[in-house]
């Protein structure tokens, strides 16, 4: 009689002591202070995903999950842009020193994490990639020729926009668009394209004439100079 | 086995002589109706008391480890949660049992109100009950403060600011509560003393008084329509009723015990499955990411205060609770006679329905708090991919500006983002370009909900952002236009 009652109770008590009920709090994975957080994924989701997209693509801002971009961009540049932002563009400064939310250590985690997470080792087959940094050597007239060859089929001869198949392509000569874009990002787009939105990179042939050959360092500088020449005088 | 227990019991009884004083209490007659199936209405008070004892037991356990000092309280909670064996379970049971106590007290009160059990001669029992409700809420609030996290810190801050608005005596009340003009080293000690000594002392004393009144004036018989309470004849009638009554020790006590056992089991199950509450973020005022919310018994008040217009704020804060409490205290004096059955008291039923619905809605509003901007929306909520895919370069820049200017903290896109302003996923079909520019520049007319952003947006940013907003339309729908202006020719 007693055994019949005691046995289940003892078993239940043993079970309760041995197993972890779902309510038992798991040790914290997130530190107490937000400035002690150094997990790339959490930092990215909190501070970057809004503009650069949840997985680094298909956001309104330039994609960061782009192996070509991560291959050419210097580490120091990533740190600098994260710290200071890009004045005049929607890229805000994120370092606490500049009024942002992140410590220098967190900036470093993000800058390093971009390359470890989304960067790819350079493939030997890839032709010479133009350098990331801006040069002052572009020529607007040569740029026009390069534009006709590399860009006009989608963006129209003057960058006024056009169509690819049945997809409309927006204008890139719009003064407001250019006012919010640094020459650096224009150069970057010329080199990397926007794979997530179907824009080919400096060597891509999609939508380009059959005799198109990869853009050279000089072509990229010329195209950037051309785009810069379209700015309204006030923002040049 | 049984023989041994009986003989040990007899040995003690021969020396203590408890039976003559305890047995009459246990065997006091209660109305026959309350011993039948309707007796299930009478179980909520004893369940509240059972949870009170559970609170005392778990509370003593917690007090053995908890350090009521501002710089160590948080660490001692983490110690309980992660290192002390079963410490988390103790915290969990204490939280759920406390929540259960608030629930039981409110149900008990509602039942007494609906059954008119507060009428003659039990007015004072009701008054004690109202005080017990307030003390229970006081325990809930001070208990939330002892969970020394961001919610606790800001909860004290809000409570003190409210107290500070009391005319004349405000600053003194704040000083007394916080142990200084601001939250400081002695604040937590004050709340610890309140939670562990002062309020429990009052609570136990009043429970004693409440029970004394229940014993001396008896519990009310289940209400019968058509048998109104008349103070002149009630005592005699109740006396007659008790002659047919049943002893409390028996059916009624079994029901009480059974129900209390179920309640405790539910509390323990919730504690094991859902676990303890918090502690959440550090109680550090320099951490601006805090998003403090009061515990659930106060969410309705949080909702009410947030939703009341600025002009009424002080009234809702100070006068309204006083009016509410006075109203509750006056209930048995406004109607201490007449019908008791809910079927004959439509106003009472209505008060319960309207009051309950109001509390539920305000609690929901307090829980979701759509008026609070979502401060991380601008950098954390991605722009919906479909919008990015169909945007032109200018519109993309506009979307980035939209995020940069914190619009997202109040305005959702595809339901993601703040809820303070309207969701803008299809705003292009509602507002024209000019209307959008006007709205962003000047905000809501008359200093309304939306601030004016004209000074914070450069022309190019405005161009891009409005281009993006105009593009936000359901597929195939043209941009909004003014009805009196002819449509543009294609």
XYZ file of C-alpha atoms in Angstrom:
726
model
C 0.000 0.000 0.000
C 2.621 2.538 1.092
C 5.080 1.319 -1.495
C 2.554 1.975 -4.223
C 2.459 5.642 -3.218
C 6.048 6.133 -2.223
C 7.638 4.668 -5.337
C 6.173 7.144 -7.871
C 6.870 10.069 -5.567
C 10.498 9.042 -5.169
C 10.816 8.491 -8.919
C 9.252 11.891 -9.614
C 11.596 13.614 -7.177
C 14.591 11.892 -8.747
C 13.416 12.885 -12.196
C 12.916 16.480 -11.104
C 16.377 16.597 -9.568
C 18.068 14.944 -12.515
C 16.572 16.661 -15.525
C 16.570 20.300 -16.452
C 13.034 21.671 -16.585
C 12.508 24.093 -19.474
C 12.154 26.982 -17.023
C 15.706 26.637 -15.734
C 17.553 29.708 -16.996
C 20.453 28.938 -19.285
C 23.629 30.855 -18.520
C 23.579 34.137 -20.357
C 25.015 34.211 -23.840
C 24.640 37.965 -24.172
C 26.782 40.066 -21.840
C 25.213 42.424 -19.327
C 26.418 45.588 -21.000
C 25.656 46.281 -24.650
C 29.140 47.741 -25.152
C 30.664 44.437 -24.086
C 28.948 42.621 -26.942
C 31.463 41.289 -29.457
C 29.424 38.764 -31.445
C 29.598 39.770 -35.115
C 26.181 38.360 -35.980
C 24.386 40.158 -33.160
C 26.205 43.424 -33.839
C 25.496 43.193 -37.559
C 21.798 42.435 -37.010
C 21.460 45.350 -34.574
C 23.455 48.019 -36.356
C 23.868 47.182 -40.041
C 20.985 45.015 -41.246
C 18.596 47.985 -41.454
C 20.362 49.391 -44.517
C 22.725 46.668 -45.742
C 20.163 43.850 -45.660
C 19.632 40.951 -43.291
C 22.385 38.807 -44.820
C 24.425 41.627 -46.296
C 22.581 41.697 -49.611
C 19.380 43.242 -50.958
C 19.416 46.265 -48.700
C 19.156 49.815 -50.013
C 22.806 50.475 -49.089
C 25.735 48.845 -50.933
C 25.858 45.085 -50.257
C 28.550 43.972 -47.829
C 28.109 40.275 -48.485
C 30.051 40.673 -51.721
C 33.298 38.686 -52.031
C 34.643 40.948 -54.762
C 34.124 44.061 -52.656
C 35.621 42.405 -49.584
C 38.615 41.317 -51.675
C 39.536 44.823 -52.800
C 38.519 46.960 -49.837
C 41.413 47.579 -47.408
C 40.790 46.598 -43.765
C 41.662 50.097 -42.649
C 38.988 51.529 -44.946
C 36.273 49.378 -43.349
C 37.320 50.525 -39.891
C 37.456 54.130 -41.027
C 34.018 54.110 -42.649
C 32.439 52.340 -39.674
C 34.032 54.857 -37.353
C 33.455 58.108 -39.232
C 30.628 57.235 -41.571
C 30.629 58.754 -45.041
C 29.728 62.407 -44.691
C 27.013 63.504 -47.107
C 25.745 59.959 -47.643
C 23.298 57.919 -45.562
C 26.243 56.076 -43.947
C 26.318 57.292 -40.339
C 29.348 57.290 -38.042
C 29.036 54.352 -35.636
C 31.952 54.884 -33.251
C 31.196 56.243 -29.808
C 33.890 58.847 -30.389
C 31.739 60.199 -33.232
C 28.449 59.977 -31.357
C 27.589 56.468 -32.492
C 26.757 53.418 -30.386
C 29.854 51.220 -30.908
C 33.158 50.985 -29.080
C 36.408 50.815 -31.029
C 36.584 47.103 -30.216
C 33.120 46.525 -31.631
C 33.995 48.454 -34.788
C 36.972 46.140 -35.178
C 34.769 43.056 -34.686
C 32.443 44.233 -37.441
C 35.227 45.193 -39.829
C 37.051 41.891 -39.323
C 33.853 39.867 -39.255
C 32.730 41.092 -42.675
C 35.815 39.567 -44.273
C 35.785 36.340 -42.253
C 32.103 35.755 -42.762
C 31.539 36.809 -46.347
C 34.959 37.220 -47.902
C 36.230 34.544 -50.305
C 39.834 33.697 -51.170
C 40.765 35.188 -54.557
C 40.384 32.702 -57.392
C 43.408 32.365 -59.640
C 41.222 32.594 -62.707
C 40.063 36.116 -61.885
C 41.672 38.801 -64.055
C 43.305 41.796 -62.441
C 40.758 43.586 -60.305
C 40.935 47.389 -60.336
C 41.990 48.837 -57.003
C 39.376 50.043 -54.539
C 40.837 53.461 -53.740
C 39.820 56.523 -55.721
C 42.373 58.033 -58.078
C 42.295 61.523 -59.496
C 43.327 60.341 -62.929
C 39.945 59.906 -64.578
C 39.070 61.561 -67.866
C 35.441 62.508 -68.525
C 35.662 62.167 -72.324
C 37.178 58.701 -72.152
C 34.587 57.944 -69.534
C 31.824 58.668 -72.028
C 33.226 56.059 -74.383
C 33.575 53.508 -71.641
C 30.012 54.306 -70.506
C 28.609 53.663 -73.984
C 30.340 50.291 -74.000
C 29.834 49.136 -70.416
C 26.769 50.879 -69.005
C 24.504 52.466 -71.604
C 22.721 49.268 -72.619
C 20.896 49.305 -69.271
C 21.301 52.819 -67.868
C 20.722 54.730 -71.154
C 23.346 56.764 -73.050
C 23.290 59.610 -70.558
C 22.526 57.569 -67.475
C 18.889 58.590 -67.648
C 17.714 55.033 -67.061
C 16.255 52.456 -69.378
C 15.225 48.842 -69.452
C 16.782 45.435 -69.190
C 14.295 43.011 -70.677
C 11.101 44.132 -68.987
C 12.914 45.371 -65.858
C 13.076 49.155 -65.640
C 16.508 50.487 -64.698
C 16.520 53.735 -62.750
C 18.450 56.869 -63.633
C 21.977 57.280 -62.302
C 22.349 60.848 -63.508
C 19.738 62.046 -61.033
C 21.248 64.960 -59.092
C 19.715 63.840 -55.779
C 21.036 60.300 -56.263
C 24.504 61.615 -57.039
C 24.380 64.097 -54.167
C 23.866 61.218 -51.749
C 26.571 59.046 -53.331
C 30.281 59.527 -52.726
C 32.685 59.143 -55.622
C 34.050 56.204 -53.695
C 30.777 54.305 -53.777
C 30.323 55.157 -57.481
C 33.756 53.699 -58.185
C 32.924 50.692 -56.061
C 29.726 50.027 -58.023
C 31.614 50.329 -61.314
C 33.986 47.656 -60.057
C 31.730 45.322 -58.109
C 28.364 45.941 -59.717
C 25.435 44.892 -57.575
C 25.188 41.155 -57.980
C 22.140 41.056 -55.701
C 20.212 43.389 -58.029
C 21.521 41.972 -61.310
C 24.144 44.633 -62.109
C 27.315 43.005 -63.536
C 30.756 43.747 -62.123
C 33.690 45.269 -64.025
C 34.208 42.040 -65.935
C 30.667 40.668 -66.133
C 29.158 40.251 -69.578
C 25.489 40.001 -68.665
C 23.502 42.532 -70.707
C 26.661 44.010 -72.245
C 27.713 44.016 -75.925
C 29.395 40.795 -77.106
C 32.687 42.594 -77.732
C 32.836 43.962 -74.197
C 36.106 43.304 -72.420
C 36.695 43.711 -68.689
C 37.101 47.299 -67.513
C 40.672 48.337 -66.794
C 41.950 50.441 -63.921
C 41.856 53.456 -66.280
C 38.290 52.715 -67.486
C 37.090 52.622 -63.893
C 38.740 55.962 -63.126
C 37.273 57.490 -66.316
C 33.762 56.218 -65.541
C 33.943 57.574 -62.010
C 35.021 60.936 -63.398
C 32.093 60.886 -65.833
C 29.580 60.135 -63.088
C 31.110 62.883 -60.980
C 30.689 65.308 -63.895
C 26.945 64.726 -63.827
C 26.610 66.095 -60.338
C 24.814 69.405 -60.090
C 27.398 72.168 -59.593
C 26.486 72.671 -55.956
C 27.441 69.160 -54.892
C 30.485 68.485 -57.060
C 1.020 2.859 11.877
C -2.276 4.541 12.579
C -2.143 3.392 16.200
C 1.257 5.000 16.728
C 0.117 8.335 15.257
C -3.001 8.321 17.403
C -1.096 7.595 20.606
C 1.534 10.275 19.874
C -1.279 12.698 19.101
C -3.018 11.825 22.329
C 0.178 12.313 24.292
C 0.500 15.880 22.973
C -3.203 16.601 23.325
C -3.113 15.529 26.983
C -0.526 18.235 27.568
C -1.464 20.975 25.092
C -5.267 20.778 25.402
C -5.701 22.266 21.900
C -8.925 20.505 21.015
C -11.303 22.631 23.109
C -10.044 25.846 21.469
C -9.252 24.677 17.917
C -12.084 22.246 17.216
C -14.884 24.807 17.607
C -13.088 26.991 15.069
C -12.807 24.163 12.588
C -16.265 22.830 13.242
C -18.049 26.193 13.239
C -21.210 25.846 11.210
C -21.441 27.376 7.767
C -24.632 27.836 5.728
C -25.718 24.552 4.192
C -25.670 26.073 0.693
C -21.991 26.924 1.021
C -21.188 23.313 1.758
C -22.839 22.031 -1.426
C -21.695 22.409 -5.038
C -21.996 26.195 -4.683
C -19.186 25.918 -2.174
C -16.757 26.081 -5.116
C -17.410 29.839 -5.188
C -15.853 30.107 -1.730
C -12.405 28.669 -2.447
C -10.582 31.749 -3.777
C -9.933 33.424 -0.427
C -8.261 30.387 1.062
C -6.246 29.907 -2.142
C -4.970 33.492 -1.795
C -3.921 32.707 1.756
C -2.228 29.459 0.737
C -0.193 31.395 -1.839
C 0.643 33.977 0.826
C 2.165 31.215 2.940
C 4.013 29.882 -0.091
C 5.323 33.421 -0.640
C 6.527 33.622 2.949
C 8.279 30.261 2.686
C 9.979 30.975 -0.654
C 10.640 34.569 0.377
C 12.553 33.454 3.457
C 14.549 31.114 1.231
C 15.409 33.953 -1.146
C 16.312 36.315 1.687
C 19.022 33.853 2.745
C 20.947 34.566 -0.456
C 19.720 37.906 -1.781
C 21.882 40.931 -0.987
C 19.789 44.105 -0.723
C 22.534 46.470 -1.767
C 22.547 48.412 -4.993
C 25.924 47.127 -6.116
C 25.419 43.447 -5.282
C 21.715 42.721 -5.699
C 21.996 41.970 -9.416
C 24.938 39.613 -8.888
C 23.100 37.825 -6.084
C 20.134 37.247 -8.421
C 22.473 35.817 -11.036
C 24.007 33.655 -8.334
C 20.533 32.366 -7.492
C 19.737 31.788 -11.150
C 22.889 30.029 -12.256
C 24.924 28.776 -9.331
C 22.766 28.148 -6.265
C 21.194 24.693 -6.709
C 17.457 25.191 -7.202
C 17.922 28.922 -6.588
C 16.270 29.613 -9.937
C 13.327 27.441 -8.904
C 12.897 29.331 -5.654
C 12.863 32.627 -7.552
C 10.501 31.151 -10.105
C 8.015 29.831 -7.541
C 8.148 33.143 -5.682
C 7.351 35.070 -8.874
C 4.565 32.778 -10.069
C 3.076 32.366 -6.638
C 3.080 36.149 -6.203
C 1.399 36.552 -9.586
C -1.076 33.837 -8.598
C -1.805 35.676 -5.377
C -2.730 38.846 -7.250
C -4.958 36.771 -9.545
C -6.634 34.934 -6.647
C -7.208 38.116 -4.642
C -8.816 39.789 -7.645
C -11.001 36.755 -8.400
C -11.958 36.495 -4.723
C -12.930 40.151 -4.681
C -14.913 39.850 -7.916
C -16.805 36.867 -6.535
C -17.622 38.667 -3.288
C -18.742 41.696 -5.277
C -20.892 39.699 -7.701
C -22.543 37.719 -4.892
C -23.160 40.820 -2.805
C -21.326 39.119 0.060
C -20.019 42.516 1.217
C -23.503 43.630 2.306
C -24.632 43.837 5.925
C -23.047 42.679 8.240
C -19.813 42.134 6.333
C -18.919 45.709 5.341
C -15.774 45.696 7.449
C -14.666 42.354 5.995
C -14.810 44.019 2.557
C -12.857 47.049 3.769
C -10.152 44.742 5.152
C -10.221 42.923 1.830
C -9.656 46.134 -0.141
C -6.686 46.935 2.096
C -5.362 43.416 1.523
C -5.627 43.947 -2.245
C -3.634 47.176 -1.950
C -1.017 45.488 0.220
C -0.775 42.593 -2.248
C -0.159 45.103 -5.050
C 2.343 46.835 -2.777
C 4.149 43.518 -2.424
C 4.099 43.084 -6.199
C 5.604 46.532 -6.751
C 8.264 46.340 -4.062
C 9.072 42.804 -5.178
C 9.627 44.059 -8.721
C 12.042 46.643 -7.311
C 14.021 43.975 -5.450
C 14.570 42.265 -8.810
C 17.169 44.988 -9.233
C 17.335 45.220 -13.028
C 16.522 47.881 -15.611
C 12.744 47.409 -15.147
C 13.193 47.771 -11.387
C 15.426 50.812 -11.647
C 13.159 52.713 -13.999
C 10.049 51.436 -12.201
C 11.278 53.097 -9.007
C 12.134 56.180 -11.010
C 8.634 56.403 -12.457
C 6.992 55.638 -9.101
C 9.072 58.303 -7.368
C 8.368 60.881 -10.082
C 4.668 60.192 -9.660
C 4.922 60.532 -5.891
C 6.908 63.721 -6.392
C 3.889 65.309 -8.036
C 1.874 65.096 -4.825
C 1.124 68.678 -3.846
C 3.110 70.040 -0.872
C 4.287 66.690 0.563
C 5.650 65.273 -2.715
C 9.388 65.814 -2.160
C 9.143 64.470 1.390
C 7.409 61.300 0.160
C 10.116 60.816 -2.472
C 12.835 61.352 0.137
C 11.188 58.778 2.403
C 10.767 56.193 -0.379
C 14.173 56.553 -2.005
C 16.183 57.421 1.062
C 17.291 60.600 -0.698
C 16.199 62.908 -3.499
C 17.290 60.407 -6.184
C 17.730 56.665 -6.486
C 20.800 55.907 -4.433
C 22.529 53.500 -2.106
C 19.713 53.354 0.458
C 16.844 53.078 -2.043
C 17.099 49.320 -2.288
C 17.335 48.988 1.514
C 14.119 50.971 1.861
C 12.292 48.736 -0.581
C 13.772 45.627 1.006
C 12.428 46.739 4.400
C 9.042 47.469 2.823
C 8.885 44.135 1.029
C 10.189 41.966 3.849
C 9.055 43.632 7.074
C 6.571 46.461 6.754
C 4.097 45.286 4.126
C 4.156 41.586 5.136
C 3.606 42.642 8.762
C 0.590 44.709 7.795
C -0.576 41.967 5.458
C -0.488 39.284 8.160
C -2.192 41.548 10.682
C -4.963 42.377 8.238
C -5.326 38.749 7.166
C -5.816 37.989 10.854
C -8.469 40.680 11.094
C -10.110 39.514 7.858
C -10.267 35.924 9.170
C -11.541 37.081 12.550
C -14.394 38.843 10.823
C -15.084 35.793 8.679
C -15.256 33.684 11.838
C -17.356 36.043 13.917
C -19.832 37.200 11.275
C -19.750 33.940 9.344
C -19.467 33.473 5.622
C -22.379 34.608 3.527
C -24.905 32.071 2.315
C -25.035 31.594 -1.475
C -27.279 34.359 -2.845
C -30.855 33.476 -3.716
C -32.812 35.793 -6.014
C -35.742 37.349 -4.210
C -34.181 37.158 -0.770
C -32.822 40.669 -0.206
C -30.601 41.605 2.721
C -32.321 43.744 5.332
C -30.052 44.742 8.246
C -33.048 44.621 10.601
C -33.894 40.977 9.966
C -30.660 39.567 8.533
C -29.032 38.461 11.789
C -32.051 36.438 12.898
C -32.441 34.848 9.485
C -28.734 33.958 9.280
C -28.930 32.473 12.770
C -31.804 30.251 11.623
C -29.817 29.312 8.513
C -26.856 28.215 10.624
C -29.045 25.861 12.621
C -29.386 23.828 9.425
C -25.704 24.513 8.646
C -22.831 22.106 8.130
C -19.477 22.173 9.984
C -16.633 23.862 8.088
C -14.435 20.827 8.804
C -15.738 18.523 6.116
C -17.009 19.302 2.678
C -16.067 23.012 2.671
C -12.571 22.431 3.989
C -12.015 19.628 1.506
C -12.958 21.953 -1.347
C -10.644 24.669 -0.007
C -7.811 22.209 0.371
C -8.354 20.641 -3.026
C -8.497 23.954 -4.820
C -5.449 25.327 -3.001
C -3.561 22.162 -3.902
C -4.447 22.588 -7.574
C -3.390 26.233 -7.462
C -0.057 25.350 -5.885
C 0.483 22.616 -8.474
C -0.226 25.087 -11.273
C 2.177 27.584 -9.723
C 4.903 24.957 -9.407
C 4.308 23.764 -12.972
C 4.500 27.318 -14.340
C 7.613 27.907 -12.283
C 9.278 24.788 -13.679
C 8.190 25.274 -17.297
C 8.405 29.032 -17.790
C 10.998 29.806 -15.148
C 11.859 32.919 -13.165
C 11.367 36.439 -14.466
C 14.579 38.251 -15.227
C 16.702 39.821 -14.085
C 16.898 41.580 -17.443
C 19.287 44.437 -18.239
C 21.575 46.016 -15.656
C 20.068 48.744 -13.461
C 22.365 51.331 -14.988
C 20.928 54.695 -16.050
C 23.721 55.186 -18.569
C 22.489 52.245 -20.649
C 20.134 54.046 -22.981
C 18.985 50.899 -24.736
C 16.766 49.974 -21.767
C 13.122 49.455 -22.603
C 11.596 49.172 -19.142
C 8.125 47.747 -18.536
C 6.329 47.303 -15.212
C 5.326 43.804 -14.130
C 1.956 42.637 -15.395
C -0.202 43.781 -12.421
C 0.731 47.369 -13.298
C 0.663 47.207 -17.090
C -2.899 48.537 -17.150
C -1.796 51.616 -15.205
C 1.224 52.045 -17.493
C -1.149 51.854 -20.478
C -3.614 54.271 -18.927
C -0.921 56.821 -18.069
C 0.662 56.559 -21.496
C -2.632 56.969 -23.300
C -4.076 59.808 -21.227
C -3.698 63.279 -22.710
C -0.947 65.451 -21.256
C -3.440 67.768 -19.569
C -4.990 64.921 -17.583
C -1.693 63.310 -16.602
C -1.407 64.581 -13.042
C -5.044 63.841 -12.366
C -4.775 60.282 -13.677
C -1.596 59.806 -11.665
C -2.673 61.179 -8.326
C -6.411 61.658 -8.102
C -7.586 58.670 -10.103
C -6.055 55.936 -7.891
C -7.403 57.698 -4.800
C -10.859 57.906 -6.369
C -10.629 54.234 -7.330
C -9.641 53.125 -3.836
C -12.236 55.308 -2.136
C -14.809 53.945 -4.569
C -13.864 50.374 -3.635
C -13.936 51.159 0.070
C -17.359 52.773 -0.236
C -18.962 49.833 -2.072
C -20.532 48.222 1.019
C -21.719 51.571 2.317
C -23.350 52.588 -0.946
C -25.317 49.320 -1.036
C -25.348 47.408 2.208
C -28.852 46.005 1.743
C -31.073 44.594 -0.979
C -30.721 41.804 -3.496
C -27.509 39.782 -3.526
C -28.021 37.505 -6.522
C -26.121 38.674 -9.658
C -29.243 37.984 -11.713
C -31.023 40.782 -9.822
C -28.045 43.173 -9.834
C -27.421 44.162 -13.457
C -25.376 47.203 -12.470
C -22.945 45.085 -10.469
C -22.584 42.626 -13.372
C -22.035 45.520 -15.756
C -19.408 47.078 -13.511
C -17.512 43.771 -13.453
C -17.803 43.313 -17.241
C -16.823 46.879 -18.116
C -14.110 47.020 -15.449
C -12.673 43.674 -16.500
C -12.684 44.575 -20.188
C -11.080 47.940 -19.483
C -8.336 46.342 -17.411
C -7.744 43.675 -20.060
C -7.558 46.202 -22.911
C -5.303 48.568 -20.974
C -3.072 45.654 -19.991
C -2.822 44.613 -23.643
C -2.004 48.184 -24.654
C 0.575 48.416 -21.878
C 2.098 45.137 -23.016
C 2.385 46.101 -26.677
C 2.903 49.834 -25.939
C 2.578 50.869 -29.579
C 3.211 54.488 -28.550
C 6.856 53.758 -27.749
C 9.216 54.178 -30.679
C 11.287 51.106 -31.469
C 14.648 52.729 -30.895
C 16.663 50.122 -32.789
C 14.351 50.050 -35.806
C 16.455 52.382 -37.957
C 19.563 50.218 -37.903
C 18.127 46.818 -37.129
C 14.964 46.343 -39.174
C 15.911 45.499 -42.776
C 14.093 47.262 -45.597
C 11.787 44.613 -47.089
C 13.628 42.842 -49.907
C 10.721 43.237 -52.364
C 10.939 47.016 -51.972
C 14.696 46.979 -52.576
C 14.318 44.822 -55.676
C 11.930 47.165 -57.439
C 13.624 50.419 -56.432
C 15.598 52.737 -58.712
C 19.027 53.970 -57.546
C 17.427 57.172 -56.276
C 14.738 55.246 -54.404
C 17.402 53.017 -52.875
C 19.224 56.062 -51.574
C 15.859 57.296 -50.318
C 15.309 54.036 -48.437
C 18.761 54.390 -46.849
C 17.961 57.992 -45.867
C 14.628 56.758 -44.488
C 16.545 54.385 -42.212
C 19.226 56.938 -41.330
C 16.699 59.578 -40.259
C 15.192 57.114 -37.739
C 11.825 57.124 -39.568
C 11.716 53.392 -39.009
C 11.639 53.813 -35.222
C 8.029 54.998 -35.533
C 6.959 53.827 -38.997
C 6.850 50.154 -39.934
C 7.461 48.792 -43.422
C 5.559 45.549 -44.030
C 4.701 45.487 -40.316
C 8.336 45.619 -39.165
C 9.366 48.725 -37.244
C 7.813 51.134 -34.751
C 4.052 51.368 -34.407
C 3.804 54.965 -33.204
C 3.128 56.300 -36.692
C 1.278 54.562 -39.530
C 2.834 51.695 -41.488
C 4.149 53.266 -44.704
C 4.187 50.142 -46.905
C 1.595 51.653 -49.250
C 1.890 55.350 -48.457
C 2.556 56.199 -52.108
C -1.048 55.338 -52.893
C -2.328 57.600 -50.094
C -0.177 60.742 -50.225
C 1.166 62.698 -53.149
C 4.776 63.807 -53.451
C 3.875 67.301 -52.253
C 1.869 66.022 -49.322
C 4.745 63.786 -48.276
C 7.226 66.660 -48.448
C 4.859 68.810 -46.407
C 4.355 66.094 -43.814
C 8.088 65.450 -43.401
C 8.973 69.142 -43.329
C 6.262 70.348 -40.994
C 5.176 67.241 -39.104
C 1.616 66.830 -37.909
C -0.076 70.248 -37.927
C -0.493 71.852 -34.518
C 2.395 70.026 -32.846
C 0.754 66.629 -33.194
C 2.197 63.163 -33.178
C 4.891 63.596 -35.831
C 7.669 66.153 -35.272
C 8.736 68.496 -38.071
C 11.902 67.211 -39.739
C 12.387 70.056 -42.224
C 15.549 71.285 -40.533
C 17.081 67.819 -40.409
C 16.657 66.795 -44.033
C 18.768 68.198 -46.862
C 17.109 68.785 -50.242
C 18.754 65.756 -51.884
C 17.758 63.586 -48.937
C 14.186 64.822 -49.177
C 14.118 64.154 -52.935
C 15.405 60.633 -52.508
C 13.253 59.780 -49.496
C 10.047 61.056 -51.083
C 10.866 59.192 -54.309
C 11.154 56.037 -52.202
C 7.915 56.717 -50.344
C 6.005 57.451 -53.564
C 7.237 54.111 -54.919
C 5.645 52.288 -51.968
C 2.395 51.188 -53.576
C 0.579 47.933 -54.060
C 1.418 46.472 -57.495
C -0.453 48.163 -60.339
C -1.706 51.055 -58.244
C -0.880 54.564 -59.554
C 0.614 57.206 -57.258
C -1.860 59.165 -55.151
C -3.103 62.378 -56.668
C -5.284 65.278 -55.602
C -8.834 64.558 -56.760
C -9.388 68.107 -58.014
C -6.244 68.143 -60.121
C -6.620 66.465 -63.535
C -4.621 63.264 -63.967
C -1.352 63.751 -65.847
C -1.590 62.838 -69.535
C 0.358 59.752 -70.446
